[in-house]
Short mmCIF file of C-alpha atoms in Angstrom, two decimals:
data_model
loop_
_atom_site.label_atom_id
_atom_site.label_comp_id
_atom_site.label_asym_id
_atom_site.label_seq_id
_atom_site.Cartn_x
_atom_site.Cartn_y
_atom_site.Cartn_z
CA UNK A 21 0.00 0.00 0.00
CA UNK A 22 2.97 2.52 0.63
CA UNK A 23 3.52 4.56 -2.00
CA UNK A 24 5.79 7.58 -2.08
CA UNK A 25 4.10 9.21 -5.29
CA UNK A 26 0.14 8.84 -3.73
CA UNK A 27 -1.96 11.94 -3.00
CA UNK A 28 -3.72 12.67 -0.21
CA UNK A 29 -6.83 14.75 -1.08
CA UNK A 30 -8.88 16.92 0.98
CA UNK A 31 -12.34 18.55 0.73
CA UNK A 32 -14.40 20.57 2.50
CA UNK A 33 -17.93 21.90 1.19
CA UNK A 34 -19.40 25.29 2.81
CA UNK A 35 -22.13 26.54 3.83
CA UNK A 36 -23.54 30.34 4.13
CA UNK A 37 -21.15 32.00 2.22
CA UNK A 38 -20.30 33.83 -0.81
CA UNK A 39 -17.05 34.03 -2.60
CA UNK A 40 -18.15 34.88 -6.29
CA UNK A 41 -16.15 37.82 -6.01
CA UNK A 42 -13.00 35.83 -5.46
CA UNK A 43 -11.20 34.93 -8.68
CA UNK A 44 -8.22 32.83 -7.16
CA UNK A 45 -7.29 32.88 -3.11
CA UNK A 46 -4.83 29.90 -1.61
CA UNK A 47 -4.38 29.74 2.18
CA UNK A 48 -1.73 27.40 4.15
CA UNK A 49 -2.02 25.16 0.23
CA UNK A 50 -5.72 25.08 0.40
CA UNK A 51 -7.44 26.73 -2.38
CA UNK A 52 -11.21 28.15 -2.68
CA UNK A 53 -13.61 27.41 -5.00
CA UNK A 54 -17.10 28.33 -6.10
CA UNK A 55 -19.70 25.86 -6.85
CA UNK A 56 -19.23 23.89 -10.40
CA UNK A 57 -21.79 21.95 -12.41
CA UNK A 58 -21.33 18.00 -12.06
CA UNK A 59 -19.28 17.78 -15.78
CA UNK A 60 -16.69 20.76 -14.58
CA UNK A 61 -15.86 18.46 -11.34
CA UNK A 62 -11.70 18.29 -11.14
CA UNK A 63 -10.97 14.51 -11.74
CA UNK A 64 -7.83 15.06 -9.33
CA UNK A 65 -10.50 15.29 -7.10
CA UNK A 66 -13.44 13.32 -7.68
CA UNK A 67 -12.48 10.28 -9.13
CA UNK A 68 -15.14 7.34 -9.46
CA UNK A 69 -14.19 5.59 -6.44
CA UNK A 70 -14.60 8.43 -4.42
CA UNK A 71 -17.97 9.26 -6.15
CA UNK A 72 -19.33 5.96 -5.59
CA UNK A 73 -18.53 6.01 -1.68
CA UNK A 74 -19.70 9.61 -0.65
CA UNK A 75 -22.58 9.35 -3.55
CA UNK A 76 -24.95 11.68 -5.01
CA UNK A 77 -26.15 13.76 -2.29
CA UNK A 78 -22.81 14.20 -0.66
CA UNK A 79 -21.50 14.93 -4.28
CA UNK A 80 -24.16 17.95 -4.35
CA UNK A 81 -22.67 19.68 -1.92
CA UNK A 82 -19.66 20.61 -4.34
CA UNK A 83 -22.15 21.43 -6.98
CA UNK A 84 -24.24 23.93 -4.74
CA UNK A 85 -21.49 25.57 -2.14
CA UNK A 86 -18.18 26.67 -2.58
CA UNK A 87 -15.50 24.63 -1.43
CA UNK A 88 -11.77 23.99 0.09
CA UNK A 89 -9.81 21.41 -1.76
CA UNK A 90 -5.87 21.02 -0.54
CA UNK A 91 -3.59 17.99 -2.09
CA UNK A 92 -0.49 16.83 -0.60
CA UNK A 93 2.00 14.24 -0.81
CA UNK A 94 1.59 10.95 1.34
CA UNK A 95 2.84 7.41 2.18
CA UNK A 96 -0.57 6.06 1.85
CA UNK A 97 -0.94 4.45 5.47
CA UNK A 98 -4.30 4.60 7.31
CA UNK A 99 -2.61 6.17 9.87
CA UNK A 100 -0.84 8.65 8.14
CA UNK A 101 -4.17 10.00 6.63
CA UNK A 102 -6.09 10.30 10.42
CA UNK A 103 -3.52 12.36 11.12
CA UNK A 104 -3.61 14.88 7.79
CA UNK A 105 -7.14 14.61 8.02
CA UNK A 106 -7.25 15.91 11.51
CA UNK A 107 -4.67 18.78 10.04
CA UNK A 108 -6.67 19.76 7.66
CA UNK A 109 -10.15 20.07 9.59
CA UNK A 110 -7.95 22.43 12.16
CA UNK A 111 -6.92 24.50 9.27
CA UNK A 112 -10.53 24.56 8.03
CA UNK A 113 -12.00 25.39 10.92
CA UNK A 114 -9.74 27.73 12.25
CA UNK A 115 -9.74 29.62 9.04
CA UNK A 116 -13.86 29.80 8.99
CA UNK A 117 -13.55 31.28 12.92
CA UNK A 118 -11.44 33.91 12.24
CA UNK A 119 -13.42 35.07 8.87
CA UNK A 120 -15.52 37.24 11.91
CA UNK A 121 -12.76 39.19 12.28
CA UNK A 122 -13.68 40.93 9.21
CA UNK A 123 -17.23 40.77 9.38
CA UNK A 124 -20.28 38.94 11.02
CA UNK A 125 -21.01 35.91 9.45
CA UNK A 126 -22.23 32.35 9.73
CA UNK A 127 -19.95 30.54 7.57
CA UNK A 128 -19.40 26.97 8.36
CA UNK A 129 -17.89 23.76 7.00
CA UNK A 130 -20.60 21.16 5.88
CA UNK A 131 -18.19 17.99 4.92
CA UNK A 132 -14.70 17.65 5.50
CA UNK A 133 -13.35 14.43 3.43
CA UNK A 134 -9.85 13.35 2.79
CA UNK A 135 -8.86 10.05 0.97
CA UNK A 136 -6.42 8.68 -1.55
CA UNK A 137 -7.20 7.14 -4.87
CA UNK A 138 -8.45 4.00 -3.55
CA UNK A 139 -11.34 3.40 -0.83
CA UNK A 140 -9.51 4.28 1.98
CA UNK A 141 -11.32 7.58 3.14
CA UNK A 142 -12.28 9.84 6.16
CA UNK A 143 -15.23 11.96 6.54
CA UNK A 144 -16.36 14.53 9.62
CA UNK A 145 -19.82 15.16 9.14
CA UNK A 146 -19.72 18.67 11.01
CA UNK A 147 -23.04 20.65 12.21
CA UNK A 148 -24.42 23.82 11.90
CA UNK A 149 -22.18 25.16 14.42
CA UNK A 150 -21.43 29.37 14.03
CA UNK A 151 -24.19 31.76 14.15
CA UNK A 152 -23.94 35.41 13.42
CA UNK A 153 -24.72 37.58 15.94
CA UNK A 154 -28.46 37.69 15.40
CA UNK A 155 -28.99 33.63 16.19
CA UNK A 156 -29.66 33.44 12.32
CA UNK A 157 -27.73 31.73 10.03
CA UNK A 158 -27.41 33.25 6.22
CA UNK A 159 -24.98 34.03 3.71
CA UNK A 160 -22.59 36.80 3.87
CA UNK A 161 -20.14 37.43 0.77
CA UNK A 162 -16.21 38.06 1.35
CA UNK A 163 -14.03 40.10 -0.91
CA UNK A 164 -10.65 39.38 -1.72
CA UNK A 165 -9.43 41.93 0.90
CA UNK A 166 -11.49 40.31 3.66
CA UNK A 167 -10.33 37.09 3.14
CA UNK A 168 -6.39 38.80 2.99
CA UNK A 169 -7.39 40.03 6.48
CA UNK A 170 -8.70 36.71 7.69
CA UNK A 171 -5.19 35.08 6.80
CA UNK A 172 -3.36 37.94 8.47
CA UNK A 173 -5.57 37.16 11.86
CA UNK A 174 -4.92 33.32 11.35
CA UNK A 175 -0.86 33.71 11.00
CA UNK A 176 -0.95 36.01 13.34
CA UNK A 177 -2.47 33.78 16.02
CA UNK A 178 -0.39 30.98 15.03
CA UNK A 179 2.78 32.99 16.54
CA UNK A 180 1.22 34.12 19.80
CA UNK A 181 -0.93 31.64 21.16
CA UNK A 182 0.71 27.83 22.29
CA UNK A 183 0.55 24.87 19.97
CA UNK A 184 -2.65 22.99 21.33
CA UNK A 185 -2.88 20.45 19.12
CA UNK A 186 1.08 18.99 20.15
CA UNK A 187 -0.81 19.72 23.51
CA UNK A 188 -3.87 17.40 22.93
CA UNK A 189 -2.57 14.50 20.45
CA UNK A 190 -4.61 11.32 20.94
CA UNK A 191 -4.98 8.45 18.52
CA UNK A 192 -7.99 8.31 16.77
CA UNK A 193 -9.88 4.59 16.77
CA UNK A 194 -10.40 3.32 13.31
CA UNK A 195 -13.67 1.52 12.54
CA UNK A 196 -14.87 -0.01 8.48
CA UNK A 197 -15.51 3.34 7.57
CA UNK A 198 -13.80 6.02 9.93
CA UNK A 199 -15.89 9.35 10.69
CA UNK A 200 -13.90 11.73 12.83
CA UNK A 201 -15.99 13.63 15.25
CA UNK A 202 -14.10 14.27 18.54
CA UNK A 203 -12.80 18.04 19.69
CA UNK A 204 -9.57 18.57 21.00
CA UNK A 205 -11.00 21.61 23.18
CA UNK A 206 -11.67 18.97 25.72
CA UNK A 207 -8.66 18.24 26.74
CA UNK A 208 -7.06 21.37 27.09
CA UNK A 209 -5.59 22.40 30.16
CA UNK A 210 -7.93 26.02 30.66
CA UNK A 211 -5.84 26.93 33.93
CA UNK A 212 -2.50 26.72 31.79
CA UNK A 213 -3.76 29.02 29.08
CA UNK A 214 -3.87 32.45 28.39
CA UNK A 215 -5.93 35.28 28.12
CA UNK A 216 -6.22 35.98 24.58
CA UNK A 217 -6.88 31.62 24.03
CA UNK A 218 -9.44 32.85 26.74
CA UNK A 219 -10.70 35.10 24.88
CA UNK A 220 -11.18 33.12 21.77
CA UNK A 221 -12.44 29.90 23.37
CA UNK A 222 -15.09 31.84 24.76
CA UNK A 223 -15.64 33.87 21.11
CA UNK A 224 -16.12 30.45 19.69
CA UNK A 225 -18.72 29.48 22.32
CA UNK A 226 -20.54 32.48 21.96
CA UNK A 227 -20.51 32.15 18.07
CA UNK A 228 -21.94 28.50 18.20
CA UNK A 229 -24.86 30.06 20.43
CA UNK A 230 -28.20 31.30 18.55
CA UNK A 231 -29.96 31.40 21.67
CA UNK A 232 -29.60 34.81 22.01
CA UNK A 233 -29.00 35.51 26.20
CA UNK A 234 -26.88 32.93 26.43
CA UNK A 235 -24.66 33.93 23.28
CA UNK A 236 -24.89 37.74 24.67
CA UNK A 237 -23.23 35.98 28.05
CA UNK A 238 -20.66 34.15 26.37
CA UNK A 239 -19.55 38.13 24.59
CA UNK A 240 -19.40 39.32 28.07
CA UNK A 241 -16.99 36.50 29.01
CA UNK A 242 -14.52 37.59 26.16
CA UNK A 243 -14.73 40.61 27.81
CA UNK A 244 -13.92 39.66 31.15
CA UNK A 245 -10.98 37.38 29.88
CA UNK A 246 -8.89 40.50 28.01
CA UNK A 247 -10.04 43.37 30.81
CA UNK A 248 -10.28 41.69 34.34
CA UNK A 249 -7.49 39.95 36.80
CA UNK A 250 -9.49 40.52 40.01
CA UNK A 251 -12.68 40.89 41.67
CA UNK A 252 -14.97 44.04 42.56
CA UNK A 253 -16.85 45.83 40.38
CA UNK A 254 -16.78 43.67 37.45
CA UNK A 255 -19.30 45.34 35.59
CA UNK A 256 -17.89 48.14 36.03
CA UNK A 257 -14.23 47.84 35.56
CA UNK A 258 -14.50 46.08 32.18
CA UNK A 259 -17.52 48.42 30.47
CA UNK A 260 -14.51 51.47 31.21
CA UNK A 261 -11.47 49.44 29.94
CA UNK A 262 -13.06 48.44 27.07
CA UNK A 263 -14.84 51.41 26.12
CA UNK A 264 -11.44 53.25 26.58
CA UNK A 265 -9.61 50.56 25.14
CA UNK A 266 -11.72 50.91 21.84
CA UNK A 267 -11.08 54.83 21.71
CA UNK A 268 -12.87 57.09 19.87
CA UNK A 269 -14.66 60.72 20.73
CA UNK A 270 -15.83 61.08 23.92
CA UNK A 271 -19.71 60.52 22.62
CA UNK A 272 -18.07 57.13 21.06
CA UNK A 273 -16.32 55.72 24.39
CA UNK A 274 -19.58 57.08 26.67
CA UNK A 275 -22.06 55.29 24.28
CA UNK A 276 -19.60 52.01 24.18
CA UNK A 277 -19.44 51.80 27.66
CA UNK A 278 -23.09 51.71 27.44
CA UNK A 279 -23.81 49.24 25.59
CA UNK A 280 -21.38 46.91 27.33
CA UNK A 281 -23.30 47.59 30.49
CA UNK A 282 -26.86 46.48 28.73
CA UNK A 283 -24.78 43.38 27.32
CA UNK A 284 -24.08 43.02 31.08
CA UNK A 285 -27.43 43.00 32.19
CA UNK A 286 -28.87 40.79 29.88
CA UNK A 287 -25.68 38.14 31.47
CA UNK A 288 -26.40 39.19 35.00
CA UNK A 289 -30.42 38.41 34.68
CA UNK A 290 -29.89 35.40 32.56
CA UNK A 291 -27.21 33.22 34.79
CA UNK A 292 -29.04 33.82 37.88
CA UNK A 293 -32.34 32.44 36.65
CA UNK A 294 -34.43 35.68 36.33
CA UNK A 295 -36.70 37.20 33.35
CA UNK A 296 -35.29 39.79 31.53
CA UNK A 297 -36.15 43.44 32.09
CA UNK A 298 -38.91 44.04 30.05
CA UNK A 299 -36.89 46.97 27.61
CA UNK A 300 -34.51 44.06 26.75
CA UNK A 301 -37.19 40.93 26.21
CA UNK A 302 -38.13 41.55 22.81
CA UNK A 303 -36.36 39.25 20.17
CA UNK A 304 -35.65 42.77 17.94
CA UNK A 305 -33.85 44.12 21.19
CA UNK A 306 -31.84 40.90 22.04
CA UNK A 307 -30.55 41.29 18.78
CA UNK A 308 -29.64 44.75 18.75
CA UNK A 309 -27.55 44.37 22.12
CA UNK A 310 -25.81 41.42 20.62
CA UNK A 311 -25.15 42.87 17.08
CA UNK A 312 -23.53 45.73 19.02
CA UNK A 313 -21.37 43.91 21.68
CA UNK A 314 -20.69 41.69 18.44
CA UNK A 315 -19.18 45.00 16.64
CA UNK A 316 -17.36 46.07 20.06
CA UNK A 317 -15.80 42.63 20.38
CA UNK A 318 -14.28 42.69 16.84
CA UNK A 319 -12.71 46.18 17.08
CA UNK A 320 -11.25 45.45 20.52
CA UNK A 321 -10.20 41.48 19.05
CA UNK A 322 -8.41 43.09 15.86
CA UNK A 323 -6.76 45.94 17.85
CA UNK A 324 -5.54 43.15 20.42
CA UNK A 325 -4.48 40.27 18.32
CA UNK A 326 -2.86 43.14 15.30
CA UNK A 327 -1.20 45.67 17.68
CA UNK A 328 -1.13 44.97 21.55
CA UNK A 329 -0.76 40.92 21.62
CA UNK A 330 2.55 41.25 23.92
CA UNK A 331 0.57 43.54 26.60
CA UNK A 332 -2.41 40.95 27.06
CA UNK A 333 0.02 37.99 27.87
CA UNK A 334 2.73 40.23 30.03
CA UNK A 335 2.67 39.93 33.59
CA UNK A 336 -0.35 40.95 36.26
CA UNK A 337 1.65 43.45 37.11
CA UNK A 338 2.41 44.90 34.05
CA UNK A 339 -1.28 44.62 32.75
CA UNK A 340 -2.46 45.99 36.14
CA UNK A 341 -0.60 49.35 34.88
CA UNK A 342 -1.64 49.15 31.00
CA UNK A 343 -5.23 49.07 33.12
CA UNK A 344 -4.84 52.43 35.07
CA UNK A 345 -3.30 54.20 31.70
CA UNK A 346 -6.03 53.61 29.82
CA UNK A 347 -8.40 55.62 32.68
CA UNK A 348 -5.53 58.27 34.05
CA UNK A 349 -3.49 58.80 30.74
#
């Protein structure tokens, strides 16, 4: 079976989004592309064994949604592919989180398949997973410059946040016909990580919310993981930092700080059990709040992860002090 020539291929078909503006866009040696008619279907791709084992439906995907494809050379073990497989649906999904750092979106990977030219083949069958901020899930197009942006974010994560995956290797159990489904999130240490992996874990979980007071509570927590190393006034203390983190006029900062404090309120009623106040109950309100802590979050998550990465994972000490200069400075 080893064979130092074979090709291991990888797909992924997508769902909610629009990249008919794109003309050519390669990330980490996957490559985008929009939906094709059956005929126009790259034989280096689909071949007929691997039509006959995903079939028809599963085949419609590629004809209906854009797609990643990605092709690299292999030994052609069983083992090796687990392990590219598992690779490549990181990549994927990594890459589809951070498209919300350039705008809302509900993008999400339907199928993610990798096999060789022969029967042996892995599938993840993934769910709906990301919302945007409204609970809804729709398309939203990307330009060429957005998706530019969205690499950016992703290499620049890559050199300031821990390797998890060398953290959280595991061996994956075969079976006749393998479907990975398992997360390495569980198995991450949270009280060895960091503020900004914080930050993002708790991004994620909001994101894969569309029940809207819990999603709204999960924002806050982002919040509290960038602006907050000790007790007392929560609420308080991270509406101001962030607010004066963000910048702006002093209309901007005041009405920020604002609307951090109603995202706070919806939390605050919502964990302890209690109806909401009956100016935030509406589903048109809950909405508003969280498209606008949504909007706050990405600023603030650019403007960290871009620009002040190194102050958010220096000492207590030092962030203590980067605190008090963004009220007395």
């Amino acid at each position: 079976m080893t064979n130092k020539s074979m090709k291991c291929i990888h797909l992924c078909s997508l769902r909610n989004v629009d990249f008919s503006d794109i003309v050519e866009f390669s990330f980490r040696f996957m490559h985008i592309h929009k939906p094709e008619s059956v005929p126009l279907l790259n034989p280096n791709y689909f071949n007929e064994i691997l039509l006959k084992q995903i079939g028809n439906l599963a085949l419609l995907q590629f004809t209906r949604n854009s797609f990643f494809s990605m092709t690299e050379d292999a030994t052609g073990t069983q083992e090796e592919l687990i392990e590219l497989h598992r690779i490549f649906k990181s990549r994927v999904n990594h890459f589809l989180s951070y498209l919300w750092f350039s705008k809302d979106n509900s993008t999400n990977a339907l199928d993610i398949i990798s096999h060789y030219h022969n029967p042996v083949l892995f599938v993840t069958h993934m769910s709906a997973g990301l919302s945007d901020s409204s609970g809804e899930f729709k398309s939203t197009k990307f330009n060429i410059d957005e998706l530019i942006h969205t690499k950016n974010i992703y290499e620049s994560i890559v050199k300031i946040l821990p390797d998890n995956e060398a953290k959280s290797k595991r061996r994956i159990e075969l079976a006749e016909r393998p479907i990975v489904i398992e997360s390495d999130y569980h198995y991450i240490d949270h009280s060895k990580t960091n503020k900004i992996e914080r930050a993002l874990s708790f991004l994620t979980m909001a994101r894969s919310q569309s029940f809207l007071p819990l999603k709204i509570s999960l924002y806050v927590a982002v919040l509290e993981s960038l602006f907050t190393l000790e007790g007392g006034d929560i609420v308080h203390k991270v509406s101001e930092r962030g607010s004066l983190y963000l910048g702006g006029t002093y209309e901007e900062k005041l009405e920020n700080y604002k609307k951090i404090k109603a995202a706070y309120n919806v939390r605050s009623k919502f964990f302890h059990g209690q109806a909401l106040e009956k100016k935030q109950a509406t589903h048109a309100v809950m909405q508003k709040i969280s498209n606008e802590v949504d909007t706050i979050l990405r600023a603030i998550l650019n403007k960290v992860i871009l620009k002040d990465s190194m102050v958010f994972l220096d000492s207590n000490e030092n962030l203590t002090t980067f605190y008090h200069k963004l009220i007395f400075e």
